């Protein structure tokens, strides 16, 4: 029987108690580091004989992890992992150890090392990440649909060896991990399997395909860990046994304003997929900088979703695919008028999917999925999935909620019809 995961309130109480000794940033750092080190030892991703059983053993495993791959050196940086400057007492450690229990709370399922639970745990532990940096994890089942509508057709067009995908607000990497798996096992629908791509080559291809950026340095570090941990697990080895040429392409950067980060090069990606921040910017100076950088969409008390939308379009190649789960507030408020009337009509809108009635954990804001191609509009038809009713109750499994199930079925039915139509068109022309 699976142990129930602690509630959001339980995570908050844990941080409050640890913070009495070491302060809030270090409390979050200790709590999550205990989870990460337990995860990597449990799955034999580092050379360590047993799960951490003291604060010193957590630090030893972190040191081992940081030396396992250059992408993980940040685990030794006190600016990113504050526990290095805040010793934890054994009494506090005992409470932390009891909180995570034997480690099954951190498992993502049989034979899975993706670290989805680690990402969710960081969101639950860090109020600052949630409120100041708008960290909000995208459930894997939503990421899967976003990628079906963007990365998959992009890969069909340019080929699996050439396709490049990015998430400019990647958080701890939920969308990136799903994209990694999709890229690794890609096979074009409706075609006979081609030459078998070996395990090593498939992992390297997937790592070359996906990239991301996030403002939160620890979230970006965790996303890199998750990509490398998953790669090592597929190879059935440790992270330090990965080829040094394999890298997790995730950077810590202010995606909206950074013009020097190579992963934010404009016009580079065939698919841009994200669940960008929906918050308004409280800091007036920061707000003015964003308004100056994105004058076409940043009007009034704008939501960050709008400049992120413009950024996503600019990151894409001409004709590239852009898919996002975003707040629908721009449809109802004055700040969205210019965005709707002047900006969006310049691009080829493919899908508008109303997800406001679906239960999406951690998302209190009504949402919509928008899918575009970065080119002028083609025709006068936009495929829509319109909401009728919300969930009658919170589903035990959100991926199988009534509303989300209806949405997914409607999208997949339409995609299947389009594929059939495309397959029959050459036959019709011959006839």
Coordinates of C-alpha atoms in Angstrom, one line a residue:
X1 CA 0.0 0.0 0.0
X2 CA 1.4 3.4 -1.0
X3 CA 2.0 5.9 1.8
X4 CA -0.1 9.1 1.3
X5 CA 2.1 12.0 0.4
X6 CA 2.2 14.9 3.0
X7 CA -0.2 17.7 2.4
X8 CA 0.8 21.2 1.3
X9 CA 0.2 22.3 4.9
X10 CA 2.5 19.6 6.2
X11 CA 5.3 20.9 4.0
X12 CA 4.8 24.4 5.3
X13 CA 4.8 23.3 8.9
X14 CA 8.1 21.4 8.3
X15 CA 9.8 24.5 6.9
X16 CA 8.4 26.7 9.7
X17 CA 10.0 24.3 12.4
X18 CA 13.3 24.0 10.6
X19 CA 13.5 27.7 10.0
X20 CA 13.5 28.4 13.7
X21 CA 17.0 27.0 13.7
X22 CA 18.5 27.8 10.3
X23 CA 16.2 30.4 8.6
X24 CA 13.7 29.8 5.8
X25 CA 16.1 29.6 2.7
X26 CA 18.3 27.0 4.5
X27 CA 15.3 25.2 5.8
X28 CA 14.0 24.7 2.3
X29 CA 17.5 23.7 1.2
X30 CA 17.9 21.1 3.9
X31 CA 14.5 19.7 3.3
X32 CA 14.8 19.3 -0.4
X33 CA 18.5 18.2 -0.3
X34 CA 17.4 15.3 2.0
X35 CA 14.9 14.3 -0.7
X36 CA 17.4 14.6 -3.6
X37 CA 20.2 12.7 -1.8
X38 CA 17.8 9.9 -0.8
X39 CA 16.5 9.7 -4.4
X40 CA 19.9 9.4 -6.0
X41 CA 21.2 6.9 -3.5
X42 CA 18.0 4.8 -3.6
X43 CA 18.4 4.6 -7.4
X44 CA 22.2 4.0 -7.3
X45 CA 22.9 7.2 -9.2
X46 CA 26.0 8.0 -7.1
X47 CA 28.6 6.0 -5.4
X48 CA 27.2 5.9 -1.9
X49 CA 26.4 2.7 0.2
X50 CA 23.2 3.8 2.0
X51 CA 20.7 6.6 2.1
X52 CA 21.7 9.7 4.2
X53 CA 21.2 9.2 7.9
X54 CA 22.6 12.5 9.2
X55 CA 23.2 16.1 8.1
X56 CA 26.9 15.2 7.4
X57 CA 25.9 12.3 5.2
X58 CA 23.6 14.6 3.2
X59 CA 26.5 16.9 2.5
X60 CA 28.7 14.0 1.6
X61 CA 26.2 12.7 -1.0
X62 CA 25.8 16.2 -2.4
X63 CA 29.5 16.5 -2.8
X64 CA 29.5 13.1 -4.6
X65 CA 26.7 14.3 -6.8
X66 CA 28.4 17.7 -7.6
X67 CA 31.5 15.9 -8.7
X68 CA 29.6 13.3 -10.8
X69 CA 29.0 15.7 -13.7
X70 CA 30.0 19.3 -14.5
X71 CA 26.3 20.2 -14.9
X72 CA 25.7 19.4 -11.3
X73 CA 28.5 21.5 -9.7
X74 CA 25.9 23.9 -8.4
X75 CA 25.1 21.5 -5.6
X76 CA 28.2 22.8 -3.9
X77 CA 27.3 26.5 -4.3
X78 CA 25.9 28.0 -1.1
X79 CA 24.2 30.7 -3.2
X80 CA 22.1 27.9 -4.8
X81 CA 22.1 25.4 -2.0
X82 CA 22.2 27.5 1.3
X83 CA 22.5 24.5 3.6
X84 CA 26.3 24.8 3.2
X85 CA 26.3 27.8 5.5
X86 CA 23.7 26.7 8.0
X87 CA 24.5 23.6 10.1
X88 CA 21.4 21.5 11.1
X89 CA 21.1 19.9 14.5
X90 CA 20.4 16.2 15.0
X91 CA 17.0 17.0 16.5
X92 CA 16.0 18.9 13.4
X93 CA 17.5 16.1 11.3
X94 CA 15.4 13.5 13.0
X95 CA 12.2 15.5 12.2
X96 CA 13.3 15.9 8.6
X97 CA 14.2 12.2 8.3
X98 CA 10.8 11.1 9.7
X99 CA 9.0 13.5 7.3
X100 CA 10.4 11.7 4.2
X101 CA 10.1 8.3 5.8
X102 CA 11.7 5.3 4.0
X103 CA 11.7 7.1 0.6
X104 CA 8.7 5.7 -1.1
X105 CA 7.1 9.2 -1.0
X106 CA 9.7 10.2 -3.6
X107 CA 9.0 7.4 -6.0
X108 CA 7.3 8.2 -9.3
X109 CA 6.3 4.6 -9.9
X110 CA 7.9 1.3 -10.7
X111 CA 11.3 1.6 -12.5
X112 CA 10.9 5.4 -12.8
X113 CA 13.7 7.8 -11.9
X114 CA 12.2 10.9 -13.6
X115 CA 12.1 12.9 -10.3
X116 CA 8.5 14.3 -10.8
X117 CA 8.0 14.0 -7.1
X118 CA 11.2 15.9 -6.4
X119 CA 9.9 18.8 -8.6
X120 CA 6.5 18.8 -6.8
X121 CA 8.2 18.7 -3.4
X122 CA 10.3 21.8 -4.2
X123 CA 7.1 23.7 -5.1
X124 CA 5.5 22.5 -1.9
X125 CA 8.5 23.4 0.3
X126 CA 9.4 26.8 -1.1
X127 CA 6.8 29.6 -0.7
X128 CA 9.3 32.0 -2.2
X129 CA 9.6 29.9 -5.4
X130 CA 5.8 29.8 -5.7
X131 CA 5.1 33.4 -5.0
X132 CA 8.2 35.4 -6.1
X133 CA 9.2 33.2 -9.1
X134 CA 5.8 31.8 -9.9
X135 CA 7.0 28.2 -9.8
X136 CA 4.1 26.0 -10.8
X137 CA 4.7 22.4 -12.0
X138 CA 3.0 21.2 -15.2
X139 CA 1.5 17.8 -14.7
X140 CA 3.0 15.1 -17.0
X141 CA -0.4 14.4 -18.6
X142 CA -0.8 18.1 -19.7
X143 CA 2.9 18.2 -20.8
X144 CA 2.2 15.2 -23.0
X145 CA -0.7 16.9 -24.8
X146 CA 1.2 20.1 -25.3
X147 CA 4.0 18.1 -26.9
X148 CA 1.7 16.1 -29.1
X149 CA 0.5 19.4 -30.5
X150 CA 4.0 20.9 -31.0
X151 CA 7.1 18.8 -30.7
X152 CA 5.6 15.8 -32.5
X153 CA 4.6 17.6 -35.7
X154 CA 7.8 19.6 -35.6
X155 CA 9.8 16.3 -35.5
X156 CA 7.7 14.9 -38.3
X157 CA 8.7 17.9 -40.4
X158 CA 12.4 18.3 -39.7
X159 CA 13.4 14.8 -38.5
X160 CA 14.3 13.5 -35.0
X161 CA 18.0 14.3 -35.5
X162 CA 17.4 17.9 -36.3
X163 CA 14.5 19.0 -34.2
X164 CA 15.1 21.4 -31.3
X165 CA 12.7 22.2 -28.5
X166 CA 12.9 24.6 -25.5
X167 CA 10.9 25.7 -22.5
X168 CA 11.8 29.3 -21.4
X169 CA 10.1 28.9 -18.1
X170 CA 11.0 25.3 -17.4
X171 CA 10.9 25.3 -13.5
X172 CA 12.2 21.9 -12.3
X173 CA 11.7 20.3 -15.7
X174 CA 8.4 18.6 -15.9
X175 CA 7.8 19.5 -19.6
X176 CA 11.5 18.9 -20.4
X177 CA 11.4 15.3 -19.0
X178 CA 8.3 14.5 -21.0
X179 CA 9.9 16.0 -24.1
X180 CA 13.1 13.9 -23.4
X181 CA 11.1 10.7 -23.3
X182 CA 9.2 11.6 -26.4
X183 CA 12.3 12.5 -28.3
X184 CA 14.1 9.3 -27.2
X185 CA 11.5 6.9 -28.5
X186 CA 10.1 9.0 -31.4
X187 CA 8.6 7.1 -34.3
X188 CA 6.5 8.8 -36.9
X189 CA 2.9 7.7 -36.7
X190 CA 1.6 5.5 -39.5
X191 CA 5.0 4.5 -40.7
X192 CA 6.8 1.2 -40.4
X193 CA 9.6 1.3 -37.8
X194 CA 12.9 2.5 -39.3
X195 CA 16.4 1.3 -38.4
X196 CA 16.6 0.6 -34.6
X197 CA 18.3 3.5 -32.8
X198 CA 20.5 2.0 -30.0
X199 CA 20.0 3.0 -26.3
X200 CA 23.1 5.2 -26.2
X201 CA 22.3 7.1 -29.4
X202 CA 18.6 7.6 -28.4
X203 CA 19.6 9.2 -25.0
X204 CA 22.2 11.5 -26.7
X205 CA 19.6 12.5 -29.3
X206 CA 17.0 13.3 -26.6
X207 CA 19.5 15.4 -24.6
X208 CA 20.4 17.3 -27.7
X209 CA 16.7 17.9 -28.5
X210 CA 15.5 19.5 -25.3
X211 CA 16.6 22.7 -23.5
X212 CA 15.2 25.2 -21.0
X213 CA 15.8 28.2 -18.9
X214 CA 14.4 29.3 -15.5
X215 CA 14.9 32.3 -13.2
X216 CA 15.2 30.1 -10.2
X217 CA 18.8 28.8 -9.9
X218 CA 17.9 25.8 -7.8
X219 CA 15.0 24.8 -10.0
X220 CA 17.3 24.9 -13.1
X221 CA 19.9 22.8 -11.2
X222 CA 17.2 20.3 -10.3
X223 CA 16.0 20.1 -13.9
X224 CA 19.6 19.3 -15.0
X225 CA 19.8 16.6 -12.2
X226 CA 16.5 15.0 -13.4
X227 CA 17.7 14.8 -17.0
X228 CA 21.0 13.3 -16.1
X229 CA 19.5 11.0 -13.5
X230 CA 17.0 9.7 -16.1
X231 CA 19.8 9.2 -18.7
X232 CA 21.9 7.3 -16.2
X233 CA 19.0 5.1 -15.2
X234 CA 18.2 4.2 -18.8
X235 CA 21.9 3.2 -19.1
X236 CA 21.6 1.2 -15.9
X237 CA 24.6 3.1 -14.4
X238 CA 25.6 6.0 -12.3
X239 CA 25.6 9.7 -13.3
X240 CA 29.5 9.8 -13.2
X241 CA 29.5 7.1 -15.8
X242 CA 27.7 9.2 -18.4
X243 CA 29.9 10.4 -21.3
X244 CA 31.2 13.9 -20.4
X245 CA 30.0 15.1 -23.8
X246 CA 26.4 14.6 -22.8
X247 CA 25.0 17.7 -21.2
X248 CA 21.6 18.8 -19.8
X249 CA 20.9 22.0 -21.6
X250 CA 19.2 24.0 -18.8
X251 CA 20.3 27.5 -17.8
X252 CA 19.4 29.8 -15.0
X253 CA 18.5 33.1 -16.7
X254 CA 15.8 35.8 -16.8
X255 CA 14.3 34.6 -20.0
X256 CA 12.4 37.8 -20.7
X257 CA 15.3 40.2 -20.4
X258 CA 18.5 38.2 -20.8
X259 CA 20.0 38.7 -24.3
X260 CA 23.3 36.9 -23.7
X261 CA 22.2 33.4 -22.8
X262 CA 22.9 31.1 -25.7
X263 CA 19.9 28.9 -25.0
X264 CA 17.7 32.0 -25.6
X265 CA 18.9 32.6 -29.1
X266 CA 16.0 33.9 -31.3
X267 CA 14.7 31.8 -34.2
X268 CA 16.5 28.6 -33.0
X269 CA 13.7 26.2 -32.0
X270 CA 11.3 24.1 -34.0
X271 CA 9.0 23.7 -30.9
X272 CA 8.6 26.1 -28.0
X273 CA 6.5 24.7 -25.2
X274 CA 5.8 26.2 -21.8
X275 CA 3.6 26.9 -18.9
X276 CA 4.8 30.4 -18.3
X277 CA 4.2 32.6 -15.2
X278 CA 0.8 34.2 -15.0
X279 CA 1.6 36.7 -12.2
X280 CA 1.8 40.5 -12.5
X281 CA 5.2 42.0 -11.6
X282 CA 5.2 43.8 -8.2
X283 CA 8.5 45.6 -8.7
X284 CA 7.9 48.8 -10.6
X285 CA 11.5 48.9 -12.1
X286 CA 11.3 45.3 -13.3
X287 CA 7.8 45.9 -14.7
X288 CA 9.1 49.0 -16.7
X289 CA 12.0 47.0 -18.1
X290 CA 9.6 44.3 -19.4
X291 CA 7.2 46.8 -20.7
X292 CA 10.0 48.5 -22.7
X293 CA 11.3 45.1 -24.0
X294 CA 7.8 43.9 -25.1
X295 CA 5.8 47.1 -26.0
X296 CA 3.5 45.2 -28.3
X297 CA 1.9 43.1 -25.6
X298 CA 2.9 44.6 -22.1
X299 CA 0.1 47.1 -21.5
X300 CA -1.5 48.3 -18.3
X301 CA -1.3 45.8 -15.4
X302 CA -0.2 43.1 -17.7
X303 CA 0.2 39.4 -16.8
X304 CA 3.7 37.9 -17.5
X305 CA 1.9 35.4 -19.7
X306 CA 1.7 38.0 -22.5
X307 CA 5.4 38.9 -22.8
X308 CA 6.3 35.2 -22.4
X309 CA 4.0 34.5 -25.3
X310 CA 5.9 37.0 -27.5
X311 CA 9.2 35.6 -26.3
X312 CA 8.1 32.1 -27.2
X313 CA 7.2 33.2 -30.8
X314 CA 10.6 34.9 -31.1
X315 CA 12.5 31.8 -30.0
X316 CA 10.8 29.7 -32.7
X317 CA 12.0 29.2 -36.2
X318 CA 9.8 30.6 -39.0
X319 CA 6.9 28.2 -39.2
X320 CA 7.9 26.8 -35.8
X321 CA 5.3 25.3 -33.4
X322 CA 4.4 27.1 -30.1
X323 CA 2.2 25.5 -27.4
X324 CA 1.5 26.9 -24.0
X325 CA -0.8 26.4 -21.0
X326 CA -1.5 29.9 -19.9
X327 CA -3.9 32.0 -17.9
X328 CA -7.1 33.0 -19.7
X329 CA -7.2 36.4 -17.9
X330 CA -6.1 38.3 -21.0
X331 CA -9.4 37.3 -22.6
X332 CA -11.4 39.2 -19.9
X333 CA -9.3 42.2 -18.9
X334 CA -8.3 45.4 -20.5
X335 CA -4.5 44.6 -20.6
X336 CA -5.3 41.8 -23.1
X337 CA -7.0 44.0 -25.7
X338 CA -3.9 45.0 -27.7
X339 CA -2.6 41.4 -27.4
X340 CA -5.9 40.0 -28.9
X341 CA -6.6 42.7 -31.5
X342 CA -3.1 43.5 -32.7
X343 CA -0.5 40.8 -31.8
X344 CA -2.2 37.4 -32.1
X345 CA -3.8 38.1 -35.5
X346 CA -0.4 38.2 -37.1
X347 CA 0.2 34.5 -36.3
X348 CA -1.3 31.2 -37.4
X349 CA -3.5 30.1 -34.5
X350 CA -4.1 26.4 -34.7
X351 CA -5.8 25.4 -31.4
X352 CA -7.6 27.1 -28.5
X353 CA -8.5 24.6 -25.8
X354 CA -10.5 25.7 -22.8
X355 CA -9.0 24.1 -19.7
X356 CA -10.6 26.4 -17.2
X357 CA -12.9 23.7 -16.0
X358 CA -10.3 21.0 -15.6
X359 CA -8.7 20.2 -12.2
X360 CA -5.0 21.0 -12.5
X361 CA -3.1 20.6 -9.2
X362 CA -1.5 23.8 -8.1
X363 CA -3.2 25.9 -10.7
X364 CA -5.8 28.1 -9.1
X365 CA -6.0 30.4 -12.1
X366 CA -8.4 29.5 -15.0
X367 CA -6.3 28.4 -17.9
X368 CA -6.3 27.8 -21.7
X369 CA -4.1 26.0 -24.1
X370 CA -3.0 28.0 -27.1
X371 CA -1.2 26.4 -30.0
X372 CA 0.3 28.5 -32.9
X373 CA 2.6 28.3 -35.8
X374 CA 5.0 31.2 -36.3
X375 CA 3.8 32.3 -39.7
X376 CA 1.0 34.4 -41.1
X377 CA -2.5 32.9 -40.6
X378 CA -3.4 30.0 -43.0
X379 CA -7.1 30.0 -43.8
X380 CA -9.9 31.1 -41.5
X381 CA -10.3 28.1 -39.3
X382 CA -9.1 27.6 -35.7
X383 CA -9.8 24.3 -33.9
X384 CA -11.4 24.9 -30.5
X385 CA -12.3 22.7 -27.6
X386 CA -14.9 24.7 -25.6
X387 CA -15.7 24.2 -21.9
X388 CA -19.2 23.4 -20.8
X389 CA -19.0 22.4 -17.2
X390 CA -16.2 22.2 -14.6
X391 CA -15.3 19.1 -12.6
X392 CA -18.2 18.0 -10.4
X393 CA -15.6 17.1 -7.6
X394 CA -11.8 16.9 -7.2
X395 CA -10.8 13.7 -9.0
X396 CA -8.7 11.2 -7.2
X397 CA -6.5 11.0 -10.3
X398 CA -6.5 14.4 -12.0
X399 CA -5.3 12.9 -15.3
X400 CA -8.6 10.9 -15.4
X401 CA -10.9 13.8 -14.3
X402 CA -14.1 14.0 -16.3
X403 CA -13.3 17.4 -17.9
X404 CA -9.7 16.6 -18.8
X405 CA -10.7 13.2 -20.2
X406 CA -13.3 14.9 -22.4
X407 CA -10.6 17.4 -23.5
X408 CA -8.0 14.8 -24.3
X409 CA -10.5 12.6 -26.2
X410 CA -11.7 15.6 -28.3
X411 CA -8.1 16.5 -29.2
X412 CA -7.1 13.0 -30.0
X413 CA -10.2 12.4 -32.1
X414 CA -9.5 15.5 -34.2
X415 CA -5.8 14.6 -34.6
X416 CA -6.7 11.1 -35.8
X417 CA -9.2 12.5 -38.3
X418 CA -6.5 14.9 -39.6
X419 CA -4.0 12.1 -39.9
X420 CA -6.5 10.0 -41.8
X421 CA -7.3 12.9 -44.1
X422 CA -3.6 13.5 -44.8
X423 CA -3.1 9.8 -45.5
X424 CA -6.0 9.6 -48.0
X425 CA -5.2 12.8 -49.9
X426 CA -2.4 11.2 -52.1
X427 CA -4.8 8.4 -53.0
X428 CA -7.5 10.8 -53.9
X429 CA -5.2 12.8 -56.1
X430 CA -4.1 9.6 -57.9
X431 CA -7.7 8.6 -58.5

